[in-house]
Structure formats: structure tokens, C-alpha cells
Coordinates of C-alpha atoms in Angstrom, one line a residue:
M1 CA 91.1 -19.7 16.8
T2 CA 92.3 -22.7 19.3
T3 CA 89.9 -25.2 19.0
T4 CA 88.3 -26.2 22.8
R5 CA 87.0 -28.8 24.7
V6 CA 84.0 -29.1 27.4
I7 CA 85.9 -30.8 30.1
M8 CA 83.4 -33.2 31.9
S9 CA 85.9 -34.9 34.0
F10 CA 88.4 -33.9 36.7
P11 CA 91.2 -35.4 38.2
W12 CA 89.1 -37.1 41.1
G13 CA 86.4 -37.5 38.9
S14 CA 87.0 -40.5 36.7
S15 CA 85.8 -43.8 37.9
S16 CA 88.3 -45.7 39.8
N17 CA 90.1 -46.7 37.0
G18 CA 87.5 -49.2 35.7
T19 CA 87.6 -51.9 38.4
K20 CA 85.1 -54.4 39.0
D21 CA 83.5 -52.6 42.2
S22 CA 83.0 -49.2 40.2
S23 CA 81.1 -50.9 37.1
E24 CA 79.0 -53.0 39.3
K25 CA 78.2 -50.1 41.5
Q26 CA 77.0 -48.2 38.3
K27 CA 74.9 -51.3 37.1
C28 CA 73.1 -51.3 40.2
D29 CA 72.6 -47.2 40.2
P30 CA 71.2 -46.4 36.8
I31 CA 72.1 -42.7 37.1
L32 CA 75.7 -43.4 36.9
S33 CA 75.6 -44.9 33.5
D34 CA 72.5 -43.1 32.1
T35 CA 73.6 -39.5 32.5
G36 CA 77.4 -40.0 32.9
V37 CA 77.5 -39.5 36.7
T38 CA 81.0 -40.8 37.7
E39 CA 81.0 -42.7 41.4
A40 CA 83.1 -40.0 42.9
V41 CA 80.5 -37.3 41.8
M42 CA 78.4 -40.1 43.6
K43 CA 80.6 -40.0 46.5
V44 CA 79.8 -35.9 46.7
A45 CA 76.1 -36.7 46.7
R46 CA 76.0 -39.3 49.8
K47 CA 78.1 -37.4 51.5
E48 CA 76.7 -33.6 51.2
L49 CA 73.4 -34.1 49.9
R50 CA 72.6 -37.5 51.7
E51 CA 71.6 -39.0 48.1
D52 CA 71.3 -42.6 47.3
K53 CA 69.1 -44.8 44.9
A54 CA 67.1 -45.4 47.3
I55 CA 66.0 -41.7 48.4
R56 CA 66.3 -40.2 44.9
E57 CA 63.9 -42.7 43.8
Q58 CA 61.5 -42.4 46.9
S59 CA 61.9 -38.7 46.6
L60 CA 61.1 -38.4 43.5
E61 CA 57.9 -40.3 43.4
Q62 CA 56.6 -38.2 46.1
M63 CA 57.4 -35.2 44.4
R64 CA 55.6 -36.7 41.1
E65 CA 53.1 -37.6 43.8
W66 CA 52.4 -34.2 44.9
L67 CA 52.6 -32.3 41.1
R68 CA 50.1 -34.8 40.3
Q69 CA 47.7 -33.8 43.0
N70 CA 48.2 -30.2 43.0
K71 CA 45.7 -27.9 41.9
D72 CA 47.6 -25.1 42.2
V73 CA 50.6 -25.7 39.2
E74 CA 50.2 -26.6 35.1
N75 CA 52.7 -28.1 32.9
V76 CA 55.4 -28.5 35.3
R77 CA 58.1 -30.5 34.4
T78 CA 58.1 -34.7 36.2
D79 CA 61.3 -35.7 34.7
D80 CA 64.3 -36.5 36.8
I81 CA 66.6 -33.9 35.8
F82 CA 64.3 -31.1 36.7
L83 CA 63.4 -32.5 39.9
L84 CA 66.6 -33.3 41.2
K85 CA 68.0 -29.6 41.0
F86 CA 65.2 -28.8 43.5
L87 CA 65.6 -32.2 45.7
R88 CA 69.8 -31.8 45.5
T89 CA 69.6 -28.1 46.7
K90 CA 67.5 -29.2 49.4
K91 CA 69.3 -32.0 50.6
F92 CA 66.7 -34.4 50.0
S93 CA 64.1 -32.5 51.9
V94 CA 61.1 -33.4 49.7
F95 CA 58.9 -30.5 51.8
M96 CA 61.8 -28.1 51.3
A97 CA 62.3 -28.8 47.9
Q98 CA 58.8 -28.5 47.2
Q99 CA 58.7 -25.1 48.5
M100 CA 61.4 -23.9 46.9
L101 CA 59.6 -25.0 43.5
L102 CA 56.5 -23.0 44.1
K103 CA 58.8 -20.5 44.9
Y104 CA 60.6 -20.9 41.9
L105 CA 57.5 -20.8 39.6
N106 CA 56.4 -17.8 41.5
L107 CA 59.5 -15.4 40.7
R108 CA 59.2 -16.8 37.2
K109 CA 55.7 -15.5 37.2
I110 CA 56.5 -12.3 39.0
H111 CA 59.6 -11.2 37.2
M112 CA 58.4 -12.6 33.7
H113 CA 60.7 -9.9 31.9
L114 CA 63.6 -11.1 34.1
M115 CA 63.6 -15.1 34.2
C116 CA 61.4 -15.9 31.0
D117 CA 62.0 -16.2 27.0
L118 CA 65.5 -17.5 27.7
D119 CA 66.6 -17.8 24.3
F120 CA 70.3 -17.4 23.3
L121 CA 69.4 -16.5 19.8
S122 CA 67.3 -13.4 20.9
P123 CA 69.5 -10.5 19.2
N124 CA 69.7 -8.7 22.7
L125 CA 70.8 -11.6 24.5
N126 CA 73.1 -13.4 21.8
K127 CA 74.7 -9.8 21.7
L128 CA 75.8 -9.9 25.3
I129 CA 77.1 -13.5 25.1
N130 CA 78.9 -13.2 21.9
S131 CA 80.6 -10.0 24.1
G132 CA 82.0 -12.2 27.0
Y133 CA 79.4 -10.8 29.3
M134 CA 78.6 -14.3 30.9
F135 CA 80.0 -17.6 29.8
S136 CA 80.9 -20.8 31.5
S137 CA 84.7 -22.0 31.1
P138 CA 85.0 -25.5 29.1
V139 CA 87.4 -26.4 31.9
R140 CA 86.0 -27.5 35.9
D141 CA 88.0 -26.5 38.6
K142 CA 89.5 -28.7 41.1
H143 CA 86.5 -29.2 42.7
G144 CA 84.8 -30.8 39.5
R145 CA 82.4 -27.5 39.6
R146 CA 81.4 -25.6 36.1
V147 CA 82.9 -22.0 36.6
I148 CA 80.8 -19.0 35.5
I149 CA 82.5 -15.9 34.6
G150 CA 81.5 -12.7 34.4
F151 CA 83.1 -9.4 32.6
A152 CA 81.0 -6.4 33.7
Q153 CA 82.8 -3.7 31.2
N154 CA 81.0 -6.4 28.3
F155 CA 77.8 -5.2 29.4
N156 CA 76.8 -2.1 27.7
P157 CA 74.1 0.1 29.4
A158 CA 73.6 2.1 26.8
E159 CA 72.4 -0.9 24.5
H160 CA 71.4 -3.3 27.1
T161 CA 68.4 -3.4 29.8
S162 CA 68.5 -4.9 33.3
A163 CA 66.1 -7.6 31.9
D164 CA 69.0 -8.3 28.7
M165 CA 71.3 -9.0 31.6
S166 CA 69.1 -10.8 33.8
R167 CA 67.8 -13.4 31.0
V168 CA 71.6 -13.9 30.0
N169 CA 72.3 -14.8 33.8
F170 CA 69.4 -17.4 33.6
I171 CA 70.1 -18.9 30.6
T172 CA 73.7 -19.5 32.3
Y173 CA 72.2 -20.9 35.3
E174 CA 69.5 -22.5 33.7
T175 CA 71.6 -24.5 30.7
L176 CA 74.2 -25.4 33.5
Q177 CA 71.4 -26.9 35.9
E178 CA 70.7 -29.8 32.9
D179 CA 73.2 -31.5 33.9
P180 CA 73.5 -33.4 37.0
Q181 CA 77.2 -33.3 37.7
N182 CA 76.5 -29.7 38.0
Q183 CA 73.5 -30.2 40.2
I184 CA 75.6 -32.3 42.7
L185 CA 78.9 -30.4 42.7
G186 CA 77.6 -26.6 42.5
F187 CA 79.1 -23.7 41.1
T188 CA 82.3 -21.1 41.2
H189 CA 81.4 -17.5 40.1
I190 CA 84.1 -15.6 39.4
G191 CA 83.1 -11.7 38.3
D192 CA 85.6 -9.0 37.0
F193 CA 83.9 -5.4 38.0
K194 CA 86.6 -3.2 35.5
G195 CA 85.1 -0.6 34.0
I196 CA 81.9 -0.7 35.8
T197 CA 80.0 2.8 35.8
T198 CA 76.9 4.6 37.3
A199 CA 74.9 3.3 34.2
H200 CA 75.8 -0.1 34.8
V201 CA 74.2 0.3 38.4
S202 CA 71.5 3.0 37.2
C203 CA 69.8 0.6 35.0
W204 CA 68.6 -1.9 37.6
N205 CA 65.4 -0.8 39.7
P206 CA 67.1 -0.6 43.3
T207 CA 64.2 -2.2 44.6
E208 CA 63.9 -4.9 42.1
F209 CA 67.7 -5.6 42.2
L210 CA 67.7 -6.3 45.9
R211 CA 64.6 -8.5 46.0
M212 CA 65.9 -10.5 42.8
M213 CA 69.1 -11.0 45.1
K214 CA 67.0 -11.7 48.5
W215 CA 64.3 -14.0 46.7
G216 CA 66.9 -15.6 44.3
E217 CA 68.4 -17.3 46.7
Q218 CA 65.7 -18.5 48.0
S219 CA 64.1 -20.1 44.7
V220 CA 66.5 -20.5 42.3
P221 CA 68.0 -23.9 42.8
M222 CA 71.9 -24.1 42.4
R223 CA 74.5 -24.7 44.7
H224 CA 76.6 -22.0 45.1
K225 CA 80.2 -22.7 46.8
E226 CA 82.4 -20.0 46.1
V227 CA 81.7 -16.5 44.8
H228 CA 85.0 -14.4 43.5
L229 CA 85.0 -10.5 42.7
V230 CA 88.0 -8.6 41.5
N231 CA 88.7 -5.1 40.4
V232 CA 85.8 -4.0 42.3
P233 CA 85.6 -0.3 42.6
S234 CA 85.2 1.1 46.2
A235 CA 82.1 2.7 45.1
V236 CA 80.6 -0.5 44.4
K237 CA 81.0 -2.3 47.7
Y238 CA 77.9 -0.1 48.4
V239 CA 75.7 -2.8 46.4
I240 CA 77.7 -5.5 47.4
E241 CA 77.6 -4.8 51.3
A242 CA 74.0 -4.1 50.9
S243 CA 73.4 -7.3 48.6
K244 CA 75.4 -9.4 51.5
S245 CA 72.8 -8.1 54.1
I246 CA 70.0 -9.4 52.9
T247 CA 71.4 -13.3 52.0
S248 CA 72.2 -15.7 54.1
K249 CA 75.2 -16.1 56.1
K250 CA 76.8 -19.1 53.8
M251 CA 76.2 -17.1 50.9
R252 CA 78.4 -14.4 52.8
D253 CA 81.2 -16.7 54.0
R254 CA 81.5 -18.2 50.6
L255 CA 81.9 -14.5 48.6
Q256 CA 85.6 -13.4 48.3
V257 CA 86.8 -9.9 47.0
H258 CA 90.1 -9.7 45.7
V259 CA 92.1 -6.4 44.7
T260 CA 93.8 -7.6 42.0
V261 CA 93.5 -10.4 38.9
Q262 CA 97.1 -12.0 40.5
D263 CA 95.1 -12.2 44.0
L264 CA 92.4 -14.0 42.3
C265 CA 94.8 -16.2 40.5
K266 CA 96.2 -17.7 44.2
K267 CA 92.8 -19.2 45.1
V268 CA 91.4 -20.3 41.8
D269 CA 92.9 -22.9 39.3
T270 CA 94.3 -20.6 36.4
A271 CA 93.3 -23.8 33.9
C272 CA 89.6 -22.7 34.2
L273 CA 90.1 -19.1 34.0
P274 CA 90.2 -17.2 30.5
K275 CA 93.8 -15.8 28.9
E276 CA 92.0 -12.3 30.2
L277 CA 92.5 -13.5 33.6
G278 CA 95.3 -15.1 34.0
G279 CA 94.7 -18.4 32.0
Q280 CA 95.4 -19.9 29.0
I281 CA 92.2 -20.5 26.9
P282 CA 91.4 -16.8 25.2
M283 CA 87.8 -15.8 26.4
V284 CA 86.1 -15.8 22.4
D285 CA 87.6 -19.6 22.6
M286 CA 85.6 -20.2 25.8
I287 CA 82.6 -18.4 24.5
E288 CA 82.2 -20.4 21.4
S289 CA 82.7 -23.7 23.4
W290 CA 79.7 -22.1 25.5
K291 CA 77.4 -21.7 22.7
Q292 CA 77.5 -24.7 21.7
E293 CA 76.0 -25.9 24.6
L294 CA 73.2 -23.2 24.8
A295 CA 72.7 -24.2 21.5
A296 CA 72.2 -27.9 22.9
K297 CA 69.4 -26.9 25.6
R298 CA 67.7 -24.2 23.9
N299 CA 64.5 -25.9 23.4
A300 CA 64.8 -27.2 27.3
L301 CA 65.0 -23.6 28.0
L302 CA 62.0 -22.6 26.1
A303 CA 59.9 -25.2 27.3
L304 CA 60.3 -23.8 30.6
D305 CA 57.6 -21.1 29.9
N306 CA 54.7 -23.6 29.9
M307 CA 55.2 -24.2 33.3
K308 CA 52.6 -22.2 34.9
I309 CA 51.6 -21.6 39.0
L310 CA 47.7 -20.6 39.6
S311 CA 48.0 -19.8 43.1
D312 CA 50.7 -18.8 45.4
R313 CA 48.6 -20.1 48.5
S314 CA 50.9 -23.1 49.5
I315 CA 53.7 -21.2 49.4
I316 CA 54.8 -20.9 53.1
S317 CA 56.8 -17.3 54.2
R318 CA 59.7 -17.5 56.1
N319 CA 58.9 -15.3 59.6
G320 CA 55.9 -13.5 57.1
T321 CA 58.8 -11.2 55.4
D322 CA 60.3 -12.8 52.5
R323 CA 57.3 -14.1 50.4
N324 CA 58.4 -13.8 46.6
N325 CA 54.4 -13.8 45.9
N326 CA 54.4 -10.4 47.6
N327 CA 55.0 -8.1 44.7
S328 CA 54.1 -5.1 46.5
G329 CA 55.3 -5.9 50.1
T330 CA 58.8 -4.4 51.5
T331 CA 61.4 -6.4 53.3
P332 CA 63.1 -5.0 56.5
G333 CA 65.6 -2.7 56.1
L334 CA 65.1 -2.9 51.9
E335 CA 64.2 0.7 51.6
T336 CA 67.3 1.9 53.4
M337 CA 69.6 0.0 51.5
T338 CA 67.4 1.2 48.5
G339 CA 68.2 4.4 49.4
N340 CA 72.0 3.6 49.7
F341 CA 71.9 1.8 46.2
R342 CA 70.6 5.1 44.7
K343 CA 73.1 7.2 45.9
L344 CA 75.6 4.7 44.2
E345 CA 78.3 6.9 42.2
V346 CA 81.2 5.3 40.3
D347 CA 84.4 7.1 39.4

């Protein structure tokens, strides 16, 4: 088996040759030296997220004070890593970060079977991870982003449920978001739909699937920069179109569907792809590397279940239609999309 390593740096991501200027910046901004975030990454943070030491410290203090006074939540993590993923996703708008945090907790409460008990050693989940259903490449792309790779054919709907699928997804997301560099640079997603069948789709309740798609974008703190899909059967495009219609224009613009793997390789660095998708590193080696990361973050993920939201009264809905605390309400257009979803047939 080929030995792989997690590449935590990238061509433009190292400090500028160890110059005095770079080292002085790291001394004056502890997050650079304490977490391994380079000056090049912080340059992205300043440009795209308006982040600097002063606004970071001020925003973190405001978030902690708000949590101290908030009677609607309990046992919420107050460490930098956890709070910063909300602040960075919302470009340091403290109010919007607070709202996303409440929606995140509420989504976990409503959909516990999909988002809690994130133990990669759980037999069903471990089997999915070993099969290569979803993992992160150990090689960052040219933008320094971690690449999340999924193979539909490695999910066996006869053995696994939608809850298994969702929990593996969230294990992946939560593990990667424990790294500040990933919070800043965001993620590239690659999905191979080869081998997908009707059973893959029908394992989901259509309404639940579409609600997770809609609410997930608003509630889960991640910077999704690129989404690439390949080998998509024509029938599955109904699901893709339904999903696109309830997500933001920003997300729709970042989605690309490729006819062949060769087309995918023209748009994505092959260095970060497994051999099975035109890269150099065998998928099995990438999975072994990924499992080491999962093991390192396992306790942190399990501890997420300690956080609670006691009341959703502080969650402000957008136009009163998408508040994720309304477990029985409907979203305009959702019933039509659900009907199309149910009619889906895959050859």
C-alpha cells in the first residue's frame, strides 16, 4: 500500500520564506502560530472575511457574552475553533453568526437521527467510510481547499439508511471544520453518481431530503466554494434541479455538472483526486489517511451532542417561510418538488 500524507500546505500557502516580516506578523497574531494558519491563509481571511486580530477578538468576546446570557441554550462550546466557524461563514457579522448557531443547534435537535451520534467507529458508519462512500482527499487543491469526495455506488441502499448517509456526511463536515484553515479557505466537493439507482434516492423521505438541503445551507457553517458532479444519470437531474431551486443563487452558480471524468479533470486538480477519478493516489490509501483524521477528532464530534437548544424563540425566520424550527410547516414550492422527487426513476 502506498503511504500517503495529509498535505496541510500548498504552493502559495507557506510563509514568505521565513522573512522577518512574516515572523513578526505571527507574533502579533497568536492564531497564526497557535493553529498553524499561515500568513497567506490570513491574507485570504482579511480579503474575503474582513478578519483581523482586532475584529476576531472583539467578535469572539461578543459571542461568548451572548452565550453566557442566553437562557435558550446550554453546554454550547465557547472555544475559538467552534465559534469562529460561524463567524467566518457569516464574515464576522456577529448577529448573523448568532442566528446561524441557533439554527444549527435547532437543526440538530429536529433531525437528531441525521446529525447526532457522529461516531465513525459505529459499525454501519465505519463500513460506509471503509467502502469509500465519502472521504476527504489528503491533498489540497490549488486554492488550498480540502476536497470532499463522494462515490454514490459505494453506498449500498440495501444495507444502509438515509440516516447512515447523513451521519457520514456530517462526520466529514464537522471533522474538517475543526481546522481553522478549512474554515477560512472553504471546500471543494466532488460527487461521482456512477451506479446510482432508484433505491439510492428512495431511501430518503423526499420532504426531509429537500428540507435538509434548504435548511442545511442556512444552518451548517461551511464555505462551499465549488461543487462538481460527474456521471450523473439524466433522471437524477430532477433531484439536482429540485435542490438548486431551493438553494441560494451563490450555491447554484458554484455547481458544475460534468459528463465524463475527463471533463472533470479539466476543471479540478488531478493531484487531489483519487486514482479512480483520474488522480494518482489510490482511493484506499486516501481512506486510510482520512480515518487517521477522524480518529483524532472523534471525541470532539461525540461531545457535540452535549449542546442543547431549549427554546427556538430567538430564531428569526427569513420572510417567515424557512424557519427550521417549524417541523411540520411547509416551504412554498416544496410540495411540487417533492412530487417530482417521488416520481423519479433511474435506469
